[in-house]
Amino acid sequence: MVQTAGQDATLSFIVSRFNLQGAAASVVPHGSGHIHDTYHVANAQPDCPDYLLQRVNHHVFKNVPALMENIHVVTTHLRQKLENTSETQPSAEVLTLIPTLDQKWFYQDDKGNYWRMYYFLEGTNSFDLVSTSQQAYEGGKAFGRFQALLADLPVELLHDTIPNFHNVVNRLRLFKEAVAKDAVSRVHETGPEIGFVEEKAEAMSTIYHMGERGELPLRITHNDTKFNNVLLDQTGKAQCVIDLDTVMPGYVAYDFGDAIRTTVNTAPEDEPQLEKIQVDVSLFEGFAKGFLEETSSSLTDQEIASLTHGVLLLPFIMGLRFLTDYLEGDHYYKIHFPEHNLQRCRAQFQLVRQLEAKLPQFQEIIEKVVQETRLSEITSKA
């Protein structure tokens, strides 16, 4: 069941370029990712592991060697930290890159495509939607632990593979250029959305300016903290954080905010009926508790104070990106109908409004969890 995936080199040849134990019995498509091509490599020998093969989309990620170096540095550090911790299973809790026969972390075929391979993590599940506060807690715990374990890894060791990824000042500049150019004559129909951006722009630049003033330390952040980037074991416990393509220097509020954006919303990202967009506070509480139990001892007070800014910033940035793409003629995001990006923008801006209304509750929850966690740590050391 080996497929060619449109490449001159067959998948079986690609697989043979990696340093596998055993031999491939089959190579079949796996998962539902939209960026990379992913395959499950089943092993012909039952005592040898299965593998996950991926063709990395180098049109989205322009510098694959730098991306792969980041992943290698981060996974090596995580594994070393876990090996020094009792009751852990590093091979199950951290992605493991498989080297090529010439000891590289990727193989480039004769068409210029980049391929990588990991161990396949058996018995795990991922979910696109968070349905319970316990799941939210496990998601928070996974990303919090990821953050805490990387707290002592110097950010200088990682490449900035997507410059200005969450830089709202740069996003606002691109938006203003799109409004001024009005390439496809859509400014006249987006007055309320443009007005919302202009009204919120200063407040949404808070984290950027805190960073500029040196009030927030750069951390190694995941930058794509959707719940489906956490693998859960058969008992529903968080086992492993995956999809490390966007791991690079950033602010912790980015990861917290993006996780909340994709966890607490009761409606789809492009919901057309804005009244359906509500916020589930119990899911916020679950995620915040899991995240802060792992990180509160390593985060500064300013970082903790920045978390609620991140909660508003990330859906604002997504709405801004959708709106900018709409004004430019929909050249970045795939759309299913002409006003799709505008509909997505309106849904994200509505989520900002809903989150803003809950901000005092969120702040109380964060303060309570931090206080309880730090008190527990002091008590355990006494």
Coordinates of C-alpha atoms in Angstrom, one line a residue:
M1 CA 0.0 0.0 0.0
V2 CA 2.8 2.4 -0.8
Q3 CA 1.7 5.5 -2.7
T4 CA 3.7 7.9 -4.9
A5 CA 2.0 11.2 -3.7
G6 CA 2.9 12.7 -7.1
Q7 CA 6.6 12.5 -6.4
D8 CA 9.2 11.0 -8.8
A9 CA 10.7 9.2 -5.8
T10 CA 8.2 6.7 -4.4
L11 CA 7.2 6.8 -0.8
S12 CA 9.0 3.5 -0.3
F13 CA 12.2 5.1 -1.5
I14 CA 11.7 8.1 0.8
V15 CA 11.1 5.7 3.7
S16 CA 14.3 3.8 2.9
R17 CA 16.3 7.1 3.3
F18 CA 15.7 7.0 7.0
N19 CA 17.4 5.0 9.7
L20 CA 14.5 2.7 10.6
Q21 CA 14.3 -0.4 12.7
G22 CA 12.7 -3.2 10.8
A23 CA 11.1 -2.6 7.4
A24 CA 8.0 -0.8 6.1
A25 CA 5.0 -3.1 5.5
S26 CA 2.8 -0.2 4.3
V27 CA 2.7 3.5 4.0
V28 CA -0.8 5.0 4.1
P29 CA -2.2 8.6 4.5
H30 CA -2.8 9.6 8.1
G31 CA -4.7 12.3 9.8
S32 CA -6.5 15.4 8.4
G33 CA -3.9 18.1 8.4
H34 CA -4.2 20.8 5.8
I35 CA -0.5 21.9 5.6
H36 CA 1.7 18.8 5.4
D37 CA 1.2 15.4 3.7
T38 CA 1.3 12.8 6.5
Y39 CA 1.7 9.0 6.3
H40 CA 1.6 6.1 8.8
V41 CA 4.5 3.7 8.2
A42 CA 3.5 0.3 9.6
N43 CA 6.4 -1.9 10.4
A44 CA 6.7 -5.4 9.0
Q45 CA 8.4 -6.6 12.2
P46 CA 6.0 -6.7 15.2
D47 CA 8.8 -6.0 17.7
C48 CA 9.8 -2.8 15.9
P49 CA 8.1 0.6 16.1
D50 CA 5.8 2.2 13.5
Y51 CA 6.7 5.6 12.1
L52 CA 5.1 8.9 11.0
L53 CA 6.4 10.2 7.7
Q54 CA 5.7 13.8 6.6
R55 CA 6.3 15.9 3.6
V56 CA 6.9 19.4 5.0
N57 CA 5.1 22.1 3.0
H58 CA 8.0 24.4 2.0
H59 CA 5.7 26.8 0.4
V60 CA 4.2 27.7 3.8
F61 CA 7.5 27.2 5.7
K62 CA 10.1 28.8 3.6
N63 CA 13.2 27.8 5.6
V64 CA 12.7 24.1 6.4
P65 CA 16.3 23.4 7.5
A66 CA 15.9 26.2 10.2
L67 CA 12.5 24.8 11.2
M68 CA 13.9 21.3 11.6
E69 CA 16.9 22.6 13.6
N70 CA 14.4 24.3 16.0
I71 CA 12.5 21.0 16.4
H72 CA 15.7 19.1 17.0
V73 CA 16.9 21.6 19.7
V74 CA 13.5 21.7 21.4
T75 CA 12.8 17.9 21.5
T76 CA 16.4 17.1 22.6
H77 CA 16.0 19.6 25.5
L78 CA 12.6 18.2 26.5
R79 CA 13.8 14.7 26.4
Q80 CA 16.8 15.5 28.6
K81 CA 14.6 17.2 31.1
L82 CA 12.2 14.3 31.3
E83 CA 15.0 11.7 31.6
N84 CA 16.0 13.5 34.8
T85 CA 12.4 13.4 36.1
S86 CA 10.9 10.4 37.8
E87 CA 7.8 8.6 36.5
T88 CA 8.1 9.9 32.9
Q89 CA 8.4 8.2 29.6
P90 CA 10.4 10.5 27.3
S91 CA 9.8 8.5 24.2
A92 CA 6.1 8.7 24.6
E93 CA 5.9 12.3 25.9
V94 CA 8.1 14.0 23.4
L95 CA 8.2 13.7 19.6
T96 CA 11.3 11.8 18.5
L97 CA 12.9 12.7 15.2
I98 CA 14.3 9.8 13.2
P99 CA 17.6 10.7 11.4
T100 CA 18.3 9.9 7.8
L101 CA 21.0 7.4 6.8
D102 CA 23.4 10.3 6.5
Q103 CA 22.4 11.6 10.0
K104 CA 20.3 14.6 9.0
W105 CA 16.9 15.5 10.4
F106 CA 15.2 15.7 7.0
Y107 CA 15.6 14.2 3.5
Q108 CA 15.3 16.4 0.4
D109 CA 14.2 14.5 -2.7
D110 CA 15.1 15.3 -6.3
K111 CA 12.1 17.6 -6.7
G112 CA 13.1 19.8 -3.7
N113 CA 10.5 18.4 -1.3
Y114 CA 11.5 18.0 2.3
W115 CA 10.6 14.9 4.3
R116 CA 10.9 14.1 8.0
M117 CA 10.1 11.1 10.2
Y118 CA 9.0 10.6 13.8
Y119 CA 8.2 7.6 15.9
F120 CA 4.4 6.9 15.6
L121 CA 2.8 7.4 19.1
E122 CA 0.5 4.4 19.5
G123 CA -2.7 4.5 21.5
T124 CA -3.1 8.3 21.4
N125 CA -6.0 10.5 20.4
S126 CA -6.5 14.1 19.4
F127 CA -9.7 16.1 19.3
D128 CA -10.6 19.2 17.3
L129 CA -13.1 20.5 19.9
V130 CA -12.9 20.8 23.7
S131 CA -16.1 19.4 25.2
T132 CA -15.3 19.3 28.9
S133 CA -13.5 21.3 31.5
Q134 CA -11.4 18.3 32.2
Q135 CA -10.2 18.2 28.6
A136 CA -9.5 21.9 28.8
Y137 CA -7.5 21.3 32.0
E138 CA -5.4 18.6 30.2
G139 CA -4.8 20.9 27.3
G140 CA -3.6 23.7 29.7
K141 CA -1.4 21.2 31.6
A142 CA 0.2 20.0 28.4
F143 CA 1.0 23.4 27.0
G144 CA 2.0 24.7 30.5
R145 CA 4.4 21.8 31.0
F146 CA 5.8 22.4 27.5
Q147 CA 6.5 26.0 28.4
A148 CA 7.9 25.2 31.9
L149 CA 10.3 22.6 30.6
L150 CA 11.7 25.0 28.0
A151 CA 12.0 27.9 30.4
D152 CA 15.8 27.3 30.8
L153 CA 16.5 26.8 27.1
P154 CA 18.1 30.0 25.7
V155 CA 15.9 31.6 23.1
E156 CA 19.0 32.5 21.1
L157 CA 19.3 28.9 20.1
L158 CA 16.1 29.0 18.0
H159 CA 15.6 30.6 14.6
D160 CA 12.7 33.0 14.1
T161 CA 11.2 30.9 11.3
I162 CA 8.1 33.2 10.7
P163 CA 9.2 36.8 11.4
N164 CA 6.5 39.0 12.9
F165 CA 4.1 36.1 13.2
H166 CA 2.1 37.6 16.1
N167 CA 3.5 41.1 15.7
V168 CA 0.2 43.1 15.8
V169 CA 2.0 46.4 14.9
N170 CA 3.1 44.8 11.7
R171 CA -0.3 43.3 11.1
L172 CA -1.9 46.7 11.5
R173 CA 0.6 48.2 9.0
L174 CA -0.4 45.6 6.4
F175 CA -4.0 46.3 7.1
K176 CA -3.7 50.0 6.7
E177 CA -1.9 49.4 3.3
A178 CA -4.7 47.2 2.2
V179 CA -7.3 49.8 3.1
A180 CA -5.4 52.6 1.3
K181 CA -4.9 50.4 -1.8
D182 CA -8.4 49.0 -1.8
A183 CA -7.3 46.6 -4.6
V184 CA -10.7 44.9 -5.1
S185 CA -13.0 47.8 -4.1
R186 CA -14.2 46.3 -0.8
V187 CA -13.5 49.1 1.7
H188 CA -16.9 50.6 1.2
E189 CA -18.6 47.4 2.5
T190 CA -16.3 46.9 5.5
G191 CA -16.8 50.2 7.4
P192 CA -17.9 48.6 10.7
E193 CA -15.0 46.2 10.7
I194 CA -12.4 48.8 9.8
G195 CA -13.8 51.0 12.5
F196 CA -13.5 48.2 15.0
V197 CA -9.8 47.7 14.2
E198 CA -9.1 51.5 14.5
E199 CA -11.0 51.6 17.8
K200 CA -9.0 48.6 19.3
A201 CA -5.6 49.1 17.7
E202 CA -3.9 50.9 20.6
A203 CA -5.2 48.6 23.3
M204 CA -4.2 45.5 21.2
S205 CA -0.7 46.8 21.0
T206 CA -0.2 46.4 24.7
I207 CA 1.9 43.2 24.7
Y208 CA 4.0 44.5 21.8
H209 CA 4.9 47.7 23.8
M210 CA 5.4 45.7 27.0
G211 CA 8.0 43.6 25.1
E212 CA 9.6 46.7 23.6
R213 CA 10.1 48.2 27.1
G214 CA 11.7 44.9 28.3
E215 CA 8.8 44.1 30.7
L216 CA 8.2 40.7 29.2
P217 CA 10.9 38.2 28.6
L218 CA 11.1 36.4 25.3
R219 CA 10.3 32.7 25.8
I220 CA 10.4 29.7 23.5
T221 CA 6.7 29.4 22.6
H222 CA 4.6 26.9 20.6
N223 CA 2.6 29.5 18.7
D224 CA -0.1 27.1 17.6
T225 CA -1.8 26.0 20.8
K226 CA -4.9 24.5 19.4
F227 CA -6.3 21.6 21.5
N228 CA -5.8 19.2 18.6
N229 CA -2.0 19.8 19.0
V230 CA -2.1 17.8 22.2
L231 CA -2.2 14.0 22.1
L232 CA -4.2 12.4 24.9
D233 CA -3.6 8.8 26.1
Q234 CA -6.3 6.2 26.5
T235 CA -7.4 7.6 29.9
G236 CA -7.8 11.1 28.5
K237 CA -4.6 12.4 30.1
A238 CA -2.3 14.7 28.1
Q239 CA 0.6 12.8 26.8
C240 CA 2.5 14.8 24.2
V241 CA 2.5 18.2 22.5
I242 CA 2.8 18.0 18.7
D243 CA 3.0 20.2 15.6
L244 CA 6.2 22.0 16.5
D245 CA 6.7 23.8 13.2
T246 CA 6.0 27.2 14.7
V247 CA 8.1 26.8 17.9
M248 CA 10.2 29.9 18.1
P249 CA 10.9 32.9 20.4
G250 CA 7.7 34.7 21.5
Y251 CA 5.7 35.9 24.5
V252 CA 3.9 33.5 26.8
A253 CA 0.6 35.5 26.4
Y254 CA 0.6 34.5 22.7
D255 CA 0.3 30.8 23.5
F256 CA -2.2 31.4 26.3
G257 CA -4.3 33.6 24.2
D258 CA -4.4 31.4 21.2
A259 CA -5.3 28.4 23.3
I260 CA -8.2 30.3 24.9
R261 CA -9.4 31.5 21.4
T262 CA -9.7 28.0 20.2
T263 CA -10.9 26.4 23.5
V264 CA -13.7 28.6 24.9
N265 CA -15.6 29.6 21.8
T266 CA -19.0 27.8 21.6
A267 CA -19.2 28.3 17.8
P268 CA -17.1 27.6 14.7
E269 CA -14.4 30.1 13.7
D270 CA -16.5 31.3 10.7
E271 CA -20.0 31.2 12.4
P272 CA -22.3 33.5 10.4
Q273 CA -24.9 33.9 13.2
L274 CA -22.9 36.1 15.6
E275 CA -25.4 35.6 18.5
K276 CA -24.3 32.0 18.6
I277 CA -20.7 33.0 19.5
Q278 CA -20.5 32.7 23.3
V279 CA -17.7 32.0 25.8
D280 CA -17.7 29.0 28.1
V281 CA -16.1 30.3 31.3
S282 CA -15.8 26.7 32.7
L283 CA -13.4 25.8 29.8
F284 CA -11.4 28.9 30.5
E285 CA -11.1 28.0 34.1
G286 CA -10.1 24.4 33.2
F287 CA -7.4 25.5 30.8
A288 CA -6.0 28.3 33.0
K289 CA -5.8 26.0 36.0
G290 CA -3.8 23.3 34.1
F291 CA -1.6 25.9 32.4
L292 CA -0.8 27.9 35.6
E293 CA -0.2 24.9 37.8
E294 CA 2.7 24.1 35.5
T295 CA 4.0 27.6 34.8
S296 CA 3.2 30.0 37.7
S297 CA 6.5 29.4 39.5
S298 CA 8.5 30.2 36.3
L299 CA 6.5 33.2 35.0
T300 CA 7.0 36.8 36.2
D301 CA 4.2 38.8 37.6
Q302 CA 4.2 40.9 34.5
E303 CA 3.8 37.9 32.3
I304 CA 0.9 36.7 34.4
A305 CA -0.7 40.1 34.1
S306 CA -0.2 40.0 30.3
L307 CA -2.2 36.8 29.9
T308 CA -5.6 38.5 29.7
H309 CA -4.2 40.9 27.1
G310 CA -3.3 37.8 25.1
V311 CA -6.8 36.5 25.4
L312 CA -8.1 39.5 23.5
L313 CA -5.1 39.9 21.2
L314 CA -5.1 36.5 19.4
P315 CA -8.7 36.6 18.1
F316 CA -8.2 40.2 17.2
I317 CA -5.1 39.3 15.2
M318 CA -7.0 36.5 13.4
G319 CA -9.9 38.8 12.6
L320 CA -7.4 41.4 11.4
R321 CA -5.7 38.8 9.1
F322 CA -9.0 37.6 7.7
L323 CA -10.1 41.3 7.0
T324 CA -6.8 42.2 5.4
D325 CA -7.0 39.1 3.2
Y326 CA -10.5 40.0 2.2
L327 CA -9.5 43.6 1.3
E328 CA -6.6 42.3 -0.8
G329 CA -8.7 39.8 -2.7
D330 CA -8.5 36.6 -0.7
H331 CA -5.0 35.4 -1.8
Y332 CA -3.9 33.9 1.5
Y333 CA -6.7 31.9 3.1
K334 CA -8.7 29.3 1.2
I335 CA -12.3 30.4 0.9
H336 CA -15.5 28.5 0.1
F337 CA -17.6 31.5 -1.0
P338 CA -16.8 35.1 -1.9
E339 CA -17.5 36.7 1.6
H340 CA -15.9 33.8 3.6
N341 CA -13.0 35.9 4.9
L342 CA -15.3 38.7 5.9
Q343 CA -17.6 36.3 7.7
R344 CA -14.5 34.8 9.5
C345 CA -13.4 38.3 10.4
R346 CA -16.8 39.2 11.9
A347 CA -16.9 36.0 13.9
Q348 CA -13.5 36.7 15.4
F349 CA -14.3 40.3 16.3
Q350 CA -17.5 39.1 17.9
L351 CA -15.4 36.7 20.0
V352 CA -13.2 39.6 21.0
R353 CA -16.3 41.4 22.3
Q354 CA -17.5 38.4 24.2
L355 CA -14.1 37.8 25.7
E356 CA -13.8 41.4 26.7
A357 CA -17.1 41.2 28.6
K358 CA -15.7 38.2 30.6
L359 CA -12.3 39.8 31.3
P360 CA -12.9 40.6 35.0
Q361 CA -14.0 36.9 35.6
F362 CA -10.9 35.7 33.8
Q363 CA -8.6 37.9 35.9
E364 CA -10.2 36.6 39.1
I365 CA -9.7 33.0 38.0
I366 CA -6.0 33.6 37.0
E367 CA -5.3 35.4 40.3
K368 CA -7.0 32.6 42.3
V369 CA -5.2 29.8 40.6
V370 CA -1.8 31.5 40.9
Q371 CA -2.3 32.2 44.6
E372 CA -3.4 28.6 45.3
T373 CA -0.6 27.1 43.2
R374 CA 2.1 29.2 44.8
L375 CA 0.8 28.5 48.3
S376 CA 0.8 24.8 47.5
E377 CA 4.4 25.0 46.4
I378 CA 5.4 26.8 49.6
T379 CA 3.6 24.3 51.7
S380 CA 5.2 21.3 49.9
K381 CA 8.7 22.8 50.5
A382 CA 8.1 23.5 54.2

